[in-house]
Amino acid sequence: MVVAAGLSQVPCGDGAVGLATIEAAQARIAGEVLRTPLIRSAALSAAGSPVHLKLETHQGTGSFKLRGATNAVLSLDPPARARGLVTASTGNHGRALAHAARAQGVRAVICMSRLVPANKVAAVEALGAEVRIVGRSQDEAQLEVARLVREEGLTEVPPFDHAAVVAGQGTIGLEIVADLADVALVLVPLSGGGLAAGVAAAVKGLRPQARVIGVSMRRGAAMQASLAAGRPVAVEEVETLADSLGGGIGLDNRLTFALCRDLLDGVVLLDEAEIAAGIRHVFAAEGEVVEGAGAVGIAALLAGKVEAHGPVAVVVSGGNIDAAAHRRIIEGAA
Ligand SMILES: *Cc1c(COP(=O)(O)O)cnc(C)c1O
């Protein structure tokens, strides 16, 4: 067997993601991920158009990221699988990859900087992954990922800019259209764009007239800034309630920038108070604990920042929020 040093990537064809790729991903990950419920929100539907919530908060590891990670793991050829997987994500993608790898009996290494809090390290270890603590920044952790790919032949599974990951996230779009055939508008949280690109490709592949809008926080919206500039740009990373939406899209973005540019009908930006209102609303009205990133679609509707003409589906992307932080928001702080 020949290993192309430094080129170890999950096979992803020519990098394109379309309906057929997403349908293949759906067949591949069926039984490994939850087909999440799409529930009608009576409170949000009172304004006129029926609003449905796609509850990825119920997904294994608490976010949709399990879909893309599972599709990536299952797409590996056996020799690459035997060498193991690596990523530098400390958040929902790291959790998801740890879980997906363990479910398939594959080694996963999650690289983190020394600044990552102990509870995040423990959470990933509890999912059976090896944690490697290196350096003092995310960039240094990413250098260790590159080294492990180069020197030990591990396969990097990036959090969004990868065809198998995008296709896995796109399975949400297939489920939405299956459950809500006349969907007119889909609201999707937007950071690196793997989720939005996959969902838009699936929804528009089945229902071209449906609109798909990305929602980000105003603070540090890297994809929105990149779309406005016409190329991937860096933005300053600042603290936000939607912490899972932080970070850049990569200046060497291969896939998600072009997909979001070509498929999204717009991007809406939210202030912190609007995101907090979304978290409060979904807890009060639906009893769902939702993290900031997961609540932005609901927040956009509450803030009157999107107009709906017909059935709306809102991707509620994750629920991993610190319990004390959630309580503070529910009690009206932030
Ligand atoms: C990663 C993540 C997002 C954003 O997904 P991208 O593919 O990076 O755009 C949204 N919500 C949650 C909960 C996430 O973990």
Coordinates of C-alpha atoms and ligand atoms in Angstrom, one line a residue:
M1 CA 0.0 0.0 0.0
V2 CA 1.3 3.4 -0.9
V3 CA 0.6 6.3 1.4
A4 CA 0.8 9.7 -0.2
A5 CA 2.5 11.7 2.6
G6 CA 0.6 14.8 3.5
L7 CA -2.3 14.1 1.2
S8 CA -4.3 12.0 3.6
Q9 CA -7.9 13.3 3.2
V10 CA -11.2 11.5 3.3
P11 CA -12.0 10.7 -0.3
C12 CA -14.3 13.3 -1.6
G13 CA -14.4 12.9 -5.4
D14 CA -13.8 16.2 -7.1
G15 CA -15.0 18.2 -4.1
A16 CA -18.4 18.8 -5.5
V17 CA -21.5 18.4 -3.3
G18 CA -24.9 17.9 -4.8
L19 CA -28.1 16.1 -4.3
A20 CA -26.7 12.7 -5.3
T21 CA -23.8 13.0 -2.9
I22 CA -26.1 14.0 0.0
E23 CA -28.5 11.1 -0.7
A24 CA -25.5 8.7 -0.7
A25 CA -24.5 10.2 2.7
Q26 CA -28.0 9.7 4.0
A27 CA -27.9 6.0 3.1
R28 CA -24.4 5.7 4.6
I29 CA -25.1 7.3 8.0
A30 CA -28.7 5.9 8.5
G31 CA -28.7 4.0 11.7
E32 CA -25.7 5.9 13.1
V33 CA -27.3 9.3 13.5
L34 CA -30.8 10.3 14.7
R35 CA -33.4 11.4 12.2
T36 CA -34.3 14.4 14.3
P37 CA -37.9 15.7 14.8
L38 CA -39.3 18.6 12.9
I39 CA -41.8 20.2 15.3
R40 CA -44.3 22.9 14.6
S41 CA -43.8 26.0 16.8
A42 CA -47.3 27.3 17.8
A43 CA -45.7 30.4 19.3
L44 CA -43.7 31.4 16.2
S45 CA -46.5 30.3 13.8
A46 CA -48.9 32.9 15.4
A47 CA -47.3 35.6 13.3
G48 CA -48.7 34.1 10.1
S49 CA -46.5 31.6 8.2
P50 CA -46.2 28.1 9.8
V51 CA -42.8 27.7 11.5
H52 CA -41.2 24.4 12.1
L53 CA -38.1 23.7 14.2
K54 CA -35.6 21.0 13.1
L55 CA -34.2 19.9 16.5
E56 CA -30.6 18.9 16.1
T57 CA -30.3 19.6 19.8
H58 CA -31.6 16.0 20.1
Q59 CA -28.8 14.6 17.9
G60 CA -26.1 12.4 19.4
T61 CA -23.4 14.6 21.0
G62 CA -25.9 17.5 21.1
S63 CA -25.4 18.9 17.6
F64 CA -25.7 18.2 13.9
K65 CA -21.9 17.9 13.6
L66 CA -22.3 14.1 14.2
R67 CA -23.8 13.8 10.7
G68 CA -20.8 15.2 8.9
A69 CA -18.3 13.5 11.1
T70 CA -20.0 10.1 10.7
N71 CA -20.2 10.4 7.0
A72 CA -16.5 11.3 6.9
V73 CA -15.5 8.4 9.0
L74 CA -17.7 5.9 7.0
S75 CA -16.2 7.3 3.7
L76 CA -12.7 6.3 4.6
D77 CA -10.9 3.4 3.0
P78 CA -9.8 0.6 5.4
P79 CA -6.1 1.5 5.4
A80 CA -6.8 5.2 6.2
R81 CA -9.3 4.1 8.8
A82 CA -6.7 1.9 10.5
R83 CA -4.3 4.9 10.8
G84 CA -6.8 7.0 12.5
L85 CA -8.3 10.5 12.4
V86 CA -7.3 13.9 13.7
T87 CA -8.8 17.4 14.1
A88 CA -8.1 20.5 16.2
S89 CA -11.7 21.3 17.1
T90 CA -12.4 21.7 20.8
G91 CA -16.1 22.2 20.3
N92 CA -19.0 20.3 18.7
H93 CA -17.0 19.0 15.8
G94 CA -14.4 17.5 18.2
R95 CA -17.1 15.8 20.2
A96 CA -18.8 14.5 17.1
L97 CA -15.6 13.2 15.6
A98 CA -14.7 11.5 18.8
H99 CA -18.1 9.8 19.0
A100 CA -18.2 8.8 15.3
A101 CA -14.7 7.4 15.4
R102 CA -15.4 5.3 18.5
A103 CA -18.7 4.0 17.0
Q104 CA -16.7 2.6 14.1
G105 CA -13.7 1.4 16.2
V106 CA -11.4 4.0 14.7
R107 CA -8.7 5.9 16.6
A108 CA -9.3 9.7 16.9
V109 CA -6.8 12.3 18.1
I110 CA -8.1 15.7 19.0
C111 CA -5.4 18.4 19.3
M112 CA -6.0 21.3 21.7
S113 CA -4.0 24.2 23.0
R114 CA -3.0 24.4 26.6
L115 CA -5.6 27.2 27.0
V116 CA -8.6 24.9 26.5
P117 CA -10.5 24.5 29.7
A118 CA -10.2 21.2 31.6
N119 CA -14.0 20.4 31.2
K120 CA -13.7 20.5 27.4
V121 CA -10.7 18.2 27.5
A122 CA -12.5 15.8 29.8
A123 CA -15.6 15.8 27.6
V124 CA -13.6 14.7 24.6
E125 CA -11.7 12.1 26.6
A126 CA -15.0 10.7 27.9
L127 CA -16.0 10.1 24.3
G128 CA -13.0 7.8 23.9
A129 CA -10.7 10.1 21.8
E130 CA -7.0 10.8 22.5
V131 CA -6.4 14.4 23.5
R132 CA -3.1 15.9 22.5
I133 CA -2.3 19.2 24.3
V134 CA 0.1 21.4 22.3
G135 CA 1.1 25.0 22.2
R136 CA -0.8 28.1 23.4
S137 CA -3.2 28.7 20.5
Q138 CA -5.6 27.1 18.1
D139 CA -3.1 27.8 15.3
E140 CA -0.4 25.8 17.2
A141 CA -2.9 22.9 17.7
Q142 CA -3.6 23.0 14.0
L143 CA 0.2 22.7 13.3
E144 CA 0.2 19.5 15.3
V145 CA -2.7 18.2 13.2
A146 CA -0.6 18.9 10.1
R147 CA 2.4 17.1 11.6
L148 CA 0.3 14.0 12.5
V149 CA -1.0 13.9 9.0
R150 CA 2.5 14.2 7.5
E151 CA 4.4 12.0 9.9
E152 CA 2.0 9.5 11.2
G153 CA -0.4 9.2 8.3
L154 CA -3.5 10.2 10.2
T155 CA -6.4 11.6 8.2
E156 CA -7.6 15.1 9.0
V157 CA -11.4 15.6 9.2
P158 CA -11.9 19.3 9.2
P159 CA -15.0 20.8 10.8
F160 CA -16.7 22.2 7.6
D161 CA -14.5 22.6 4.5
H162 CA -14.7 19.1 3.3
A163 CA -17.1 17.3 0.9
A164 CA -18.0 14.4 3.1
V165 CA -18.7 16.7 6.0
V166 CA -20.8 19.1 3.9
A167 CA -22.8 16.1 2.5
G168 CA -23.4 14.7 5.9
Q169 CA -24.8 18.0 7.2
G170 CA -26.9 18.2 4.0
T171 CA -28.9 15.2 5.2
I172 CA -30.8 17.7 7.4
G173 CA -32.1 19.3 4.2
L174 CA -33.4 16.0 2.8
E175 CA -35.2 15.4 6.1
I176 CA -36.8 18.8 6.1
V177 CA -38.2 18.5 2.6
A178 CA -39.4 14.9 3.3
D179 CA -41.3 16.2 6.4
L180 CA -42.4 19.6 5.0
A181 CA -42.8 19.2 1.3
D182 CA -44.0 22.8 0.6
V183 CA -41.2 24.5 2.6
A184 CA -40.6 28.0 1.3
L185 CA -37.8 29.2 3.6
V186 CA -35.1 27.5 5.6
L187 CA -33.1 29.4 8.2
V188 CA -29.6 28.0 8.9
P189 CA -27.0 29.0 11.4
L190 CA -23.8 30.0 9.5
S191 CA -20.2 29.9 10.5
G192 CA -17.7 28.0 8.2
G193 CA -20.7 27.2 6.0
G194 CA -20.6 23.4 6.0
L195 CA -24.1 23.2 7.5
A196 CA -25.6 26.0 5.3
A197 CA -24.0 24.7 2.1
G198 CA -25.1 21.1 2.7
V199 CA -28.7 22.1 3.7
A200 CA -29.0 24.5 0.7
A201 CA -27.7 22.0 -1.8
A202 CA -30.2 19.4 -0.5
V203 CA -33.2 21.7 -0.2
K204 CA -32.6 23.4 -3.5
G205 CA -31.9 20.1 -5.2
L206 CA -35.3 18.9 -4.3
R207 CA -37.2 22.2 -4.3
P208 CA -35.5 24.9 -6.3
Q209 CA -38.0 27.6 -5.4
A210 CA -37.3 27.4 -1.7
R211 CA -35.1 30.1 -0.2
V212 CA -32.2 29.3 2.2
I213 CA -30.9 32.1 4.4
G214 CA -27.8 31.9 6.6
V215 CA -27.9 33.5 10.1
S216 CA -24.7 34.7 12.0
M217 CA -23.9 36.9 14.9
R218 CA -22.9 40.4 14.0
R219 CA -19.7 40.0 15.9
G220 CA -17.1 38.2 13.8
A221 CA -19.3 36.9 10.9
A222 CA -16.5 35.5 8.8
M223 CA -18.6 34.0 6.0
Q224 CA -20.8 37.2 5.6
A225 CA -17.6 39.3 5.4
S226 CA -16.1 37.0 2.9
L227 CA -19.2 36.9 0.7
A228 CA -19.3 40.7 0.8
A229 CA -15.6 40.9 -0.2
G230 CA -16.0 38.3 -2.9
R231 CA -13.2 36.1 -1.5
P232 CA -12.4 34.5 1.9
V233 CA -11.3 37.1 4.4
A234 CA -10.2 37.0 8.0
V235 CA -12.3 38.7 10.7
E236 CA -11.4 39.5 14.3
E237 CA -12.7 36.8 16.6
V238 CA -14.7 38.3 19.5
E239 CA -16.7 36.7 22.3
T240 CA -20.3 36.0 21.4
L241 CA -23.3 34.1 22.8
A242 CA -23.2 32.1 19.6
D243 CA -19.7 30.7 20.4
S244 CA -20.1 27.7 18.0
L245 CA -20.3 30.2 15.2
G246 CA -16.9 31.8 16.0
G247 CA -13.7 31.4 13.9
G248 CA -12.8 32.0 10.3
I249 CA -13.7 30.2 7.1
G250 CA -10.0 29.6 6.1
L251 CA -8.2 31.9 3.7
D252 CA -7.6 28.8 1.5
N253 CA -11.3 27.7 1.7
R254 CA -11.8 25.1 -1.1
L255 CA -15.5 24.4 -0.9
T256 CA -17.9 26.1 1.4
F257 CA -17.3 29.7 0.4
A258 CA -18.2 29.0 -3.3
L259 CA -21.2 26.8 -2.2
C260 CA -22.6 29.5 0.1
R261 CA -22.0 32.2 -2.5
D262 CA -23.8 30.2 -5.1
L263 CA -26.6 28.7 -3.0
L264 CA -27.6 31.1 -0.2
D265 CA -30.3 33.7 -0.8
G266 CA -28.9 36.0 1.9
V267 CA -27.3 36.3 5.3
V268 CA -28.9 37.9 8.4
L269 CA -26.8 39.2 11.2
L270 CA -27.9 39.4 14.8
D271 CA -26.9 41.4 17.9
E272 CA -26.1 39.6 21.2
A273 CA -29.4 40.7 22.8
E274 CA -31.4 39.2 19.9
I275 CA -29.5 35.9 20.2
A276 CA -30.3 35.9 24.0
A277 CA -34.0 36.5 23.2
G278 CA -33.9 33.4 20.9
I279 CA -32.4 31.2 23.6
R280 CA -35.0 32.5 26.1
H281 CA -37.9 32.0 23.7
V282 CA -37.2 28.4 22.7
F283 CA -36.8 27.5 26.4
A284 CA -40.0 29.2 27.5
A285 CA -42.1 28.2 24.5
E286 CA -40.7 24.7 23.7
G287 CA -38.8 23.7 26.8
E288 CA -35.7 23.2 24.7
V289 CA -32.2 24.1 26.0
V290 CA -30.5 25.6 22.9
E291 CA -27.0 27.1 22.6
G292 CA -26.5 30.5 21.1
A293 CA -25.5 29.2 17.7
G294 CA -28.6 27.0 17.7
A295 CA -31.0 29.7 18.5
V296 CA -30.1 32.2 15.8
G297 CA -32.8 31.2 13.3
I298 CA -35.4 31.6 15.9
A299 CA -33.8 34.9 17.0
A300 CA -33.9 36.2 13.4
L301 CA -37.7 35.5 13.2
L302 CA -38.3 37.1 16.6
A303 CA -36.3 40.2 15.6
G304 CA -38.4 40.5 12.4
K305 CA -35.2 40.3 10.3
V306 CA -36.6 37.8 7.8
E307 CA -39.9 37.8 6.0
A308 CA -41.7 34.5 5.5
H309 CA -44.2 33.8 2.7
G310 CA -45.1 30.2 3.3
P311 CA -43.9 27.4 5.5
V312 CA -40.6 28.0 7.4
A313 CA -38.1 25.5 8.7
V314 CA -35.5 26.6 11.2
V315 CA -32.4 24.5 11.8
V316 CA -31.9 24.5 15.6
S317 CA -28.3 23.3 15.3
G318 CA -27.2 22.4 18.8
G319 CA -27.7 22.5 22.5
N320 CA -24.3 22.4 24.1
I321 CA -24.4 25.3 26.4
D322 CA -22.9 25.6 29.9
A323 CA -25.8 25.2 32.4
A324 CA -24.8 28.2 34.4
A325 CA -24.5 30.4 31.3
H326 CA -27.9 29.2 30.1
R327 CA -29.5 30.0 33.5
R328 CA -28.1 33.5 33.4
I329 CA -29.6 34.1 30.0
I330 CA -33.0 32.7 31.0
E331 CA -33.0 34.9 34.0
G332 CA -32.6 37.9 31.8
A333 CA -28.9 38.8 32.0
A334 CA -26.8 39.1 28.8
Ligands
LIG1 C1 -20.5 24.2 13.9 C2 -21.8 24.8 14.3 C3 -22.6 25.7 13.5 C4 -22.0 26.2 12.2 O1 -21.7 25.3 11.3 P1 -20.8 25.6 10.0 O2 -20.8 24.4 9.2 O3 -19.4 25.9 10.6 O4 -21.4 26.8 9.4 C5 -23.8 26.1 13.9 N1 -24.4 25.6 15.1 C6 -23.7 24.8 15.9 C7 -24.3 24.3 17.2 C8 -22.4 24.3 15.5 O5 -21.8 23.5 16.4

